[in-house]
């Protein structure tokens, strides 16, 4: 299939992922479902970084896992460079997965402690039959250099490295097959603050050098502001606002986005940000509220918010929001 130069690398439409809840000792019957992702749609353009943000449990990691095929979608479509991933055979998916990789959140749990760095980075090439043994070893040395590690480290084991170095190894592994899309799932949240900036800068340098496209999943809006081109805000399985980074941070429209941004610490001494305090707990995705899912915590709630679900509406060029105040 020919790909338009302006076509998005990834386009998600009405994606849902429900995890069934089953009860019973002998006969297991489904009694409900956790609606982790419930009608999500977005696109990521070539060479762009889309930040996907929200509280823990909102479903953002599940979105990334479904895109990669680590979880099967309940419904919806996932278009990757013109191909619908939900309609591919296992053999076709295997070929497409060469162009999609992931950097996991935990650099300690994502690397096999029994494998050397060389074996870890080489493994994707072996699985997909890329090159011979000599070419793979040369590729490992090249990748370690790209991520700022000494190629001589290739014979060491993960326990011999710091958290930041382990994450660099994970990035090298993700680059092994020259992917087009990398999903970064909270890639710096487990690292010290001083190391976080180094890894984020590395990701930006690699994107510029290799023409990568990122879906950057995070709950840290300061990090997202630094690395993203556009930002999508997710709440309880749904996207509630999408805008260019500069627009979203300067003019947040959804009350949930406003509350998230008000919680970002201010670096300047003596300055204070006006906090927007949300009351109540996040509802359960097992039984989400009717209407607008945010209405149980929203300071601007109206009667129709409790019964009518707001559509994601474009209120200005490239800025969409799901809120009855703007529909």
mmCIF file of C-alpha atoms in Angstrom:
data_model
loop_
_atom_site.group_PDB
_atom_site.id
_atom_site.type_symbol
_atom_site.label_atom_id
_atom_site.label_comp_id
_atom_site.label_asym_id
_atom_site.label_seq_id
_atom_site.Cartn_x
_atom_site.Cartn_y
_atom_site.Cartn_z
ATOM 1 C CA UNK A 1 0.000 0.000 0.000
ATOM 2 C CA UNK A 2 1.348 3.443 -0.928
ATOM 3 C CA UNK A 3 1.582 5.845 1.995
ATOM 4 C CA UNK A 4 0.750 9.521 1.619
ATOM 5 C CA UNK A 5 3.630 11.703 2.862
ATOM 6 C CA UNK A 6 1.115 13.583 5.021
ATOM 7 C CA UNK A 7 -0.530 10.458 6.460
ATOM 8 C CA UNK A 8 -0.138 9.934 10.214
ATOM 9 C CA UNK A 9 2.186 7.178 11.358
ATOM 10 C CA UNK A 10 -0.464 5.932 13.783
ATOM 11 C CA UNK A 11 -4.181 6.712 13.827
ATOM 12 C CA UNK A 12 -6.443 5.279 16.538
ATOM 13 C CA UNK A 13 -10.218 5.377 16.072
ATOM 14 C CA UNK A 14 -12.826 4.550 18.728
ATOM 15 C CA UNK A 15 -10.455 2.182 20.493
ATOM 16 C CA UNK A 16 -11.848 0.240 23.452
ATOM 17 C CA UNK A 17 -10.306 -2.311 25.775
ATOM 18 C CA UNK A 18 -12.515 -3.912 28.417
ATOM 19 C CA UNK A 19 -11.135 -6.472 30.846
ATOM 20 C CA UNK A 20 -13.866 -8.982 31.836
ATOM 21 C CA UNK A 21 -14.589 -9.683 35.495
ATOM 22 C CA UNK A 22 -15.576 -13.317 36.072
ATOM 23 C CA UNK A 23 -16.921 -14.964 39.206
ATOM 24 C CA UNK A 24 -17.859 -18.494 40.177
ATOM 25 C CA UNK A 25 -16.039 -21.520 41.530
ATOM 26 C CA UNK A 26 -16.841 -24.115 38.877
ATOM 27 C CA UNK A 27 -18.691 -22.178 36.192
ATOM 28 C CA UNK A 28 -16.991 -18.852 35.572
ATOM 29 C CA UNK A 29 -19.471 -16.213 34.458
ATOM 30 C CA UNK A 30 -18.722 -12.666 33.455
ATOM 31 C CA UNK A 31 -20.284 -10.271 35.928
ATOM 32 C CA UNK A 32 -18.832 -7.036 34.640
ATOM 33 C CA UNK A 33 -15.864 -5.446 32.890
ATOM 34 C CA UNK A 34 -13.151 -2.934 33.691
ATOM 35 C CA UNK A 35 -13.507 -0.299 30.980
ATOM 36 C CA UNK A 36 -9.847 0.649 30.872
ATOM 37 C CA UNK A 37 -10.038 2.284 27.428
ATOM 38 C CA UNK A 38 -13.451 3.376 26.199
ATOM 39 C CA UNK A 39 -13.657 5.011 22.786
ATOM 40 C CA UNK A 40 -10.249 6.649 22.409
ATOM 41 C CA UNK A 41 -9.164 8.315 19.186
ATOM 42 C CA UNK A 42 -6.039 10.254 18.174
ATOM 43 C CA UNK A 43 -3.293 10.349 15.583
ATOM 44 C CA UNK A 44 0.460 10.830 15.679
ATOM 45 C CA UNK A 45 2.107 12.416 12.653
ATOM 46 C CA UNK A 46 5.452 11.503 11.152
ATOM 47 C CA UNK A 47 8.356 12.789 13.266
ATOM 48 C CA UNK A 48 6.024 14.090 15.977
ATOM 49 C CA UNK A 49 5.888 13.449 19.708
ATOM 50 C CA UNK A 50 2.390 13.136 21.132
ATOM 51 C CA UNK A 51 2.276 13.259 24.915
ATOM 52 C CA UNK A 52 -0.478 11.139 26.482
ATOM 53 C CA UNK A 53 -1.068 12.266 30.065
ATOM 54 C CA UNK A 54 -3.425 11.550 32.936
ATOM 55 C CA UNK A 55 -3.648 10.161 36.439
ATOM 56 C CA UNK A 56 -2.557 6.622 37.270
ATOM 57 C CA UNK A 57 -5.262 4.187 36.216
ATOM 58 C CA UNK A 58 -6.726 6.373 33.470
ATOM 59 C CA UNK A 59 -5.855 3.805 30.790
ATOM 60 C CA UNK A 60 -2.934 5.486 29.032
ATOM 61 C CA UNK A 61 -0.541 2.531 29.391
ATOM 62 C CA UNK A 62 -3.270 0.172 28.174
ATOM 63 C CA UNK A 63 -3.580 2.308 25.034
ATOM 64 C CA UNK A 64 0.117 1.820 24.318
ATOM 65 C CA UNK A 65 -0.032 -1.922 24.964
ATOM 66 C CA UNK A 66 -3.048 -2.360 22.677
ATOM 67 C CA UNK A 67 -1.340 -0.439 19.863
ATOM 68 C CA UNK A 68 1.657 -2.759 20.089
ATOM 69 C CA UNK A 69 -0.482 -5.890 20.229
ATOM 70 C CA UNK A 70 0.487 -6.754 23.794
ATOM 71 C CA UNK A 71 -3.246 -6.606 24.550
ATOM 72 C CA UNK A 72 -6.064 -7.373 22.117
ATOM 73 C CA UNK A 73 -8.547 -4.529 21.569
ATOM 74 C CA UNK A 74 -12.202 -5.064 22.384
ATOM 75 C CA UNK A 75 -13.179 -2.901 19.404
ATOM 76 C CA UNK A 76 -11.958 -0.014 17.275
ATOM 77 C CA UNK A 77 -9.254 0.379 14.649
ATOM 78 C CA UNK A 78 -5.521 1.068 14.829
ATOM 79 C CA UNK A 79 -4.088 2.309 11.546
ATOM 80 C CA UNK A 80 -0.305 2.057 11.319
ATOM 81 C CA UNK A 81 1.064 3.665 8.151
ATOM 82 C CA UNK A 82 -2.096 2.697 6.281
ATOM 83 C CA UNK A 83 -2.514 -0.828 7.680
ATOM 84 C CA UNK A 84 -5.243 -1.677 10.204
ATOM 85 C CA UNK A 85 -3.432 -3.645 12.903
ATOM 86 C CA UNK A 86 -6.705 -5.159 14.131
ATOM 87 C CA UNK A 87 -7.215 -6.955 10.793
ATOM 88 C CA UNK A 88 -3.756 -8.428 10.234
ATOM 89 C CA UNK A 89 -2.788 -12.084 10.381
ATOM 90 C CA UNK A 90 -0.129 -13.150 12.943
ATOM 91 C CA UNK A 91 2.499 -13.265 10.182
ATOM 92 C CA UNK A 92 1.583 -9.792 8.948
ATOM 93 C CA UNK A 93 1.615 -8.407 12.493
ATOM 94 C CA UNK A 94 5.043 -9.898 13.102
ATOM 95 C CA UNK A 95 6.421 -8.027 10.089
ATOM 96 C CA UNK A 96 4.745 -4.757 11.102
ATOM 97 C CA UNK A 97 6.055 -5.005 14.650
ATOM 98 C CA UNK A 98 9.575 -4.404 13.385
ATOM 99 C CA UNK A 99 8.536 -0.782 12.901
ATOM 100 C CA UNK A 100 6.953 -0.423 16.363
ATOM 101 C CA UNK A 101 8.931 -0.672 19.579
ATOM 102 C CA UNK A 102 8.530 0.263 23.245
ATOM 103 C CA UNK A 103 10.658 1.688 26.035
ATOM 104 C CA UNK A 104 9.268 0.343 29.296
ATOM 105 C CA UNK A 105 8.779 2.229 32.537
ATOM 106 C CA UNK A 106 10.914 0.080 34.822
ATOM 107 C CA UNK A 107 14.555 -0.230 33.685
ATOM 108 C CA UNK A 108 15.123 -2.804 36.427
ATOM 109 C CA UNK A 109 12.278 -5.136 35.470
ATOM 110 C CA UNK A 110 12.423 -4.806 31.675
ATOM 111 C CA UNK A 111 15.925 -6.284 31.213
ATOM 112 C CA UNK A 112 16.642 -9.990 31.714
ATOM 113 C CA UNK A 113 19.229 -10.204 34.540
ATOM 114 C CA UNK A 114 20.638 -13.442 33.090
ATOM 115 C CA UNK A 115 21.464 -11.931 29.701
ATOM 116 C CA UNK A 116 24.393 -9.709 28.819
ATOM 117 C CA UNK A 117 23.822 -6.290 27.301
ATOM 118 C CA UNK A 118 24.932 -7.614 23.917
ATOM 119 C CA UNK A 119 22.421 -10.466 24.047
ATOM 120 C CA UNK A 120 19.617 -8.140 25.162
ATOM 121 C CA UNK A 121 20.149 -5.622 22.360
ATOM 122 C CA UNK A 122 20.817 -8.339 19.790
ATOM 123 C CA UNK A 123 17.689 -10.366 20.606
ATOM 124 C CA UNK A 124 15.225 -8.361 18.395
ATOM 125 C CA UNK A 125 17.595 -8.768 15.434
ATOM 126 C CA UNK A 126 17.796 -12.515 16.000
ATOM 127 C CA UNK A 127 14.022 -12.868 16.281
ATOM 128 C CA UNK A 128 13.463 -11.041 12.983
ATOM 129 C CA UNK A 129 16.463 -12.571 11.200
ATOM 130 C CA UNK A 130 18.321 -9.326 10.655
ATOM 131 C CA UNK A 131 21.974 -9.715 9.633
ATOM 132 C CA UNK A 132 24.504 -12.364 10.556
ATOM 133 C CA UNK A 133 26.257 -12.752 13.908
ATOM 134 C CA UNK A 134 29.076 -10.357 13.020
ATOM 135 C CA UNK A 135 26.723 -7.689 11.700
ATOM 136 C CA UNK A 136 24.562 -7.954 14.806
ATOM 137 C CA UNK A 137 27.531 -7.501 17.126
ATOM 138 C CA UNK A 138 28.637 -4.457 15.134
ATOM 139 C CA UNK A 139 25.096 -3.079 15.342
ATOM 140 C CA UNK A 140 25.086 -3.541 19.135
ATOM 141 C CA UNK A 141 28.327 -1.570 19.457
ATOM 142 C CA UNK A 142 26.892 1.180 17.236
ATOM 143 C CA UNK A 143 23.675 1.410 19.255
ATOM 144 C CA UNK A 144 25.448 1.542 22.598
ATOM 145 C CA UNK A 145 27.493 4.442 21.295
ATOM 146 C CA UNK A 146 24.333 6.225 20.111
ATOM 147 C CA UNK A 147 22.754 6.041 23.573
ATOM 148 C CA UNK A 148 25.894 7.253 25.338
ATOM 149 C CA UNK A 149 27.323 3.957 26.626
ATOM 150 C CA UNK A 150 30.785 2.498 26.067
ATOM 151 C CA UNK A 151 30.557 -0.367 23.528
ATOM 152 C CA UNK A 152 32.894 -2.342 25.803
ATOM 153 C CA UNK A 153 29.978 -2.609 28.250
ATOM 154 C CA UNK A 154 28.271 -5.114 25.958
ATOM 155 C CA UNK A 155 29.553 -8.120 27.903
ATOM 156 C CA UNK A 156 28.267 -6.861 31.243
ATOM 157 C CA UNK A 157 24.988 -7.772 32.945
ATOM 158 C CA UNK A 158 22.118 -5.378 33.848
ATOM 159 C CA UNK A 159 22.884 -5.514 37.586
ATOM 160 C CA UNK A 160 26.204 -3.789 36.900
ATOM 161 C CA UNK A 161 24.490 -0.587 35.747
ATOM 162 C CA UNK A 162 22.628 2.317 37.314
ATOM 163 C CA UNK A 163 18.955 2.973 36.566
ATOM 164 C CA UNK A 164 19.754 5.624 33.969
ATOM 165 C CA UNK A 165 22.241 3.358 32.215
ATOM 166 C CA UNK A 166 19.728 0.508 32.189
ATOM 167 C CA UNK A 167 17.162 2.742 30.551
ATOM 168 C CA UNK A 168 19.740 3.647 27.902
ATOM 169 C CA UNK A 169 20.153 -0.083 27.250
ATOM 170 C CA UNK A 170 16.386 -0.362 26.896
ATOM 171 C CA UNK A 171 16.424 2.495 24.381
ATOM 172 C CA UNK A 172 19.228 0.797 22.439
ATOM 173 C CA UNK A 173 17.154 -2.391 22.281
ATOM 174 C CA UNK A 174 14.150 -0.400 21.008
ATOM 175 C CA UNK A 175 16.313 1.069 18.219
ATOM 176 C CA UNK A 176 17.770 -2.263 17.096
ATOM 177 C CA UNK A 177 15.331 -2.766 14.191
ATOM 178 C CA UNK A 178 15.221 0.863 12.981
ATOM 179 C CA UNK A 179 11.573 1.406 14.022
ATOM 180 C CA UNK A 180 9.317 4.199 12.809
ATOM 181 C CA UNK A 181 7.289 4.473 16.028
ATOM 182 C CA UNK A 182 8.487 4.156 19.624
ATOM 183 C CA UNK A 183 6.019 4.095 22.487
ATOM 184 C CA UNK A 184 7.688 5.526 25.584
ATOM 185 C CA UNK A 185 5.735 4.239 28.581
ATOM 186 C CA UNK A 186 6.699 6.442 31.541
ATOM 187 C CA UNK A 187 10.368 6.072 30.487
ATOM 188 C CA UNK A 188 11.807 8.414 33.138
ATOM 189 C CA UNK A 189 9.396 8.075 36.078
ATOM 190 C CA UNK A 190 11.581 5.470 37.837
ATOM 191 C CA UNK A 191 14.759 7.566 37.502
ATOM 192 C CA UNK A 192 16.311 10.261 39.660
ATOM 193 C CA UNK A 193 15.376 13.796 38.634
ATOM 194 C CA UNK A 194 18.961 14.577 37.594
ATOM 195 C CA UNK A 195 18.973 11.535 35.287
ATOM 196 C CA UNK A 196 15.501 12.177 33.864
ATOM 197 C CA UNK A 197 16.630 15.235 31.909
ATOM 198 C CA UNK A 198 19.563 13.301 30.432
ATOM 199 C CA UNK A 199 17.295 10.523 29.149
ATOM 200 C CA UNK A 200 14.701 12.974 27.787
ATOM 201 C CA UNK A 201 17.421 14.925 25.972
ATOM 202 C CA UNK A 202 18.766 11.645 24.578
ATOM 203 C CA UNK A 203 15.312 10.741 23.239
ATOM 204 C CA UNK A 204 15.038 14.146 21.559
ATOM 205 C CA UNK A 205 18.497 13.841 19.998
ATOM 206 C CA UNK A 206 17.687 10.369 18.661
ATOM 207 C CA UNK A 207 14.390 11.612 17.248
ATOM 208 C CA UNK A 208 16.133 14.421 15.393
ATOM 209 C CA UNK A 209 18.896 12.129 14.113
ATOM 210 C CA UNK A 210 16.789 9.113 13.135
ATOM 211 C CA UNK A 211 13.419 10.690 12.282
ATOM 212 C CA UNK A 212 11.542 8.810 14.988
ATOM 213 C CA UNK A 213 7.912 9.247 15.997
ATOM 214 C CA UNK A 214 7.035 9.012 19.698
ATOM 215 C CA UNK A 215 3.920 8.325 21.706
ATOM 216 C CA UNK A 216 5.149 9.577 25.073
ATOM 217 C CA UNK A 217 3.023 8.282 27.959
ATOM 218 C CA UNK A 218 3.520 10.053 31.274
ATOM 219 C CA UNK A 219 1.841 11.543 34.326
ATOM 220 C CA UNK A 220 4.589 14.189 34.678
ATOM 221 C CA UNK A 221 3.388 17.277 32.843
ATOM 222 C CA UNK A 222 6.740 19.037 33.240
ATOM 223 C CA UNK A 223 8.479 16.275 31.290
ATOM 224 C CA UNK A 224 5.685 16.172 28.708
ATOM 225 C CA UNK A 225 5.966 19.926 28.182
ATOM 226 C CA UNK A 226 9.668 19.562 27.456
ATOM 227 C CA UNK A 227 9.481 16.746 24.904
ATOM 228 C CA UNK A 228 6.030 16.845 23.245
ATOM 229 C CA UNK A 229 4.719 18.633 20.169
ATOM 230 C CA UNK A 230 1.068 17.948 21.004
ATOM 231 C CA UNK A 231 -0.581 16.690 24.189
ATOM 232 C CA UNK A 232 -3.644 14.472 24.698
ATOM 233 C CA UNK A 233 -5.200 14.444 28.173
ATOM 234 C CA UNK A 234 -6.913 11.229 29.296
ATOM 235 C CA UNK A 235 -9.377 10.691 32.124
ATOM 236 C CA UNK A 236 -11.011 7.405 33.123
ATOM 237 C CA UNK A 237 -10.592 5.703 29.753
ATOM 238 C CA UNK A 238 -11.418 8.697 27.549
ATOM 239 C CA UNK A 239 -9.500 11.557 25.966
ATOM 240 C CA UNK A 240 -10.881 14.872 27.202
ATOM 241 C CA UNK A 241 -8.586 17.397 25.494
ATOM 242 C CA UNK A 242 -6.010 17.504 22.685
ATOM 243 C CA UNK A 243 -3.963 20.521 21.614
ATOM 244 C CA UNK A 244 -0.541 21.700 20.585
ATOM 245 C CA UNK A 245 1.774 21.889 23.568
ATOM 246 C CA UNK A 246 2.009 25.680 23.630
ATOM 247 C CA UNK A 247 -1.766 26.057 23.305
ATOM 248 C CA UNK A 248 -2.624 23.478 25.957
ATOM 249 C CA UNK A 249 -0.271 24.865 28.597
ATOM 250 C CA UNK A 250 -1.250 28.475 27.905
ATOM 251 C CA UNK A 251 -4.987 27.936 27.479
ATOM 252 C CA UNK A 252 -6.269 24.704 29.059
ATOM 253 C CA UNK A 253 -10.028 24.375 28.559
ATOM 254 C CA UNK A 254 -11.155 21.175 30.250
ATOM 255 C CA UNK A 255 -11.449 21.494 34.053
ATOM 256 C CA UNK A 256 -9.438 18.296 34.485
ATOM 257 C CA UNK A 257 -6.599 19.696 32.365
ATOM 258 C CA UNK A 258 -6.718 22.921 34.366
ATOM 259 C CA UNK A 259 -6.426 20.965 37.606
ATOM 260 C CA UNK A 260 -3.464 18.939 36.317
ATOM 261 C CA UNK A 261 -1.588 22.022 35.152
ATOM 262 C CA UNK A 262 -2.274 23.867 38.402
ATOM 263 C CA UNK A 263 -0.382 21.123 40.246
ATOM 264 C CA UNK A 264 2.906 21.712 38.375
ATOM 265 C CA UNK A 265 5.471 23.201 40.797
ATOM 266 C CA UNK A 266 6.695 26.723 40.063
ATOM 267 C CA UNK A 267 10.471 26.977 39.843
ATOM 268 C CA UNK A 268 10.728 30.686 40.701
ATOM 269 C CA UNK A 269 11.150 31.523 44.374
ATOM 270 C CA UNK A 270 8.353 33.601 45.833
ATOM 271 C CA UNK A 271 5.867 32.708 43.094
ATOM 272 C CA UNK A 272 2.832 30.565 43.776
ATOM 273 C CA UNK A 273 0.467 28.935 41.366
ATOM 274 C CA UNK A 274 -3.273 29.127 42.015
ATOM 275 C CA UNK A 275 -4.141 25.503 42.743
ATOM 276 C CA UNK A 276 -7.377 23.962 41.529
ATOM 277 C CA UNK A 277 -8.260 21.329 44.109
ATOM 278 C CA UNK A 278 -10.407 18.430 42.934
ATOM 279 C CA UNK A 279 -12.660 16.871 45.551
ATOM 280 C CA UNK A 280 -13.615 13.225 45.729
ATOM 281 C CA UNK A 281 -11.898 10.099 44.462
ATOM 282 C CA UNK A 282 -11.441 8.947 40.888
ATOM 283 C CA UNK A 283 -14.471 6.745 40.020
ATOM 284 C CA UNK A 284 -13.899 3.071 39.281
ATOM 285 C CA UNK A 285 -13.531 2.057 35.608
ATOM 286 C CA UNK A 286 -15.642 -0.957 36.572
ATOM 287 C CA UNK A 287 -18.649 1.341 36.958
ATOM 288 C CA UNK A 288 -17.866 4.755 35.416
ATOM 289 C CA UNK A 289 -20.322 7.646 35.904
ATOM 290 C CA UNK A 290 -22.971 8.348 33.304
ATOM 291 C CA UNK A 291 -22.719 11.443 31.157
ATOM 292 C CA UNK A 292 -19.409 13.247 31.519
ATOM 293 C CA UNK A 293 -17.105 10.977 33.490
ATOM 294 C CA UNK A 294 -15.533 13.955 35.199
ATOM 295 C CA UNK A 295 -18.781 15.389 36.539
ATOM 296 C CA UNK A 296 -18.366 13.809 39.999
ATOM 297 C CA UNK A 297 -15.260 15.964 40.589
ATOM 298 C CA UNK A 298 -15.897 18.974 38.351
ATOM 299 C CA UNK A 299 -16.319 22.422 39.982
ATOM 300 C CA UNK A 300 -18.436 23.590 37.014
ATOM 301 C CA UNK A 301 -20.841 20.644 36.852
ATOM 302 C CA UNK A 302 -24.294 21.292 35.347
ATOM 303 C CA UNK A 303 -27.401 19.131 35.204
ATOM 304 C CA UNK A 304 -26.761 17.860 31.685
ATOM 305 C CA UNK A 305 -23.209 16.831 32.586
ATOM 306 C CA UNK A 306 -24.691 14.003 34.649
ATOM 307 C CA UNK A 307 -26.667 12.532 31.757
ATOM 308 C CA UNK A 308 -25.146 13.655 28.453
ATOM 309 C CA UNK A 309 -21.665 12.599 27.415
ATOM 310 C CA UNK A 310 -19.855 15.517 25.747
ATOM 311 C CA UNK A 311 -18.315 14.898 22.327
ATOM 312 C CA UNK A 312 -14.698 15.763 21.605
ATOM 313 C CA UNK A 313 -15.226 19.066 19.756
ATOM 314 C CA UNK A 314 -12.724 21.304 17.956
ATOM 315 C CA UNK A 315 -12.996 24.777 19.465
ATOM 316 C CA UNK A 316 -10.031 26.263 17.617
ATOM 317 C CA UNK A 317 -7.569 24.985 15.049
ATOM 318 C CA UNK A 318 -6.030 21.792 16.425
ATOM 319 C CA UNK A 319 -7.570 22.250 19.888
ATOM 320 C CA UNK A 320 -10.334 19.812 20.793
ATOM 321 C CA UNK A 321 -12.095 19.373 24.125
ATOM 322 C CA UNK A 322 -14.881 17.182 25.514
ATOM 323 C CA UNK A 323 -16.790 19.552 27.781
ATOM 324 C CA UNK A 324 -20.358 20.910 27.637
ATOM 325 C CA UNK A 325 -19.034 24.397 28.412
ATOM 326 C CA UNK A 326 -17.569 24.537 24.887
ATOM 327 C CA UNK A 327 -19.888 22.265 22.882
#
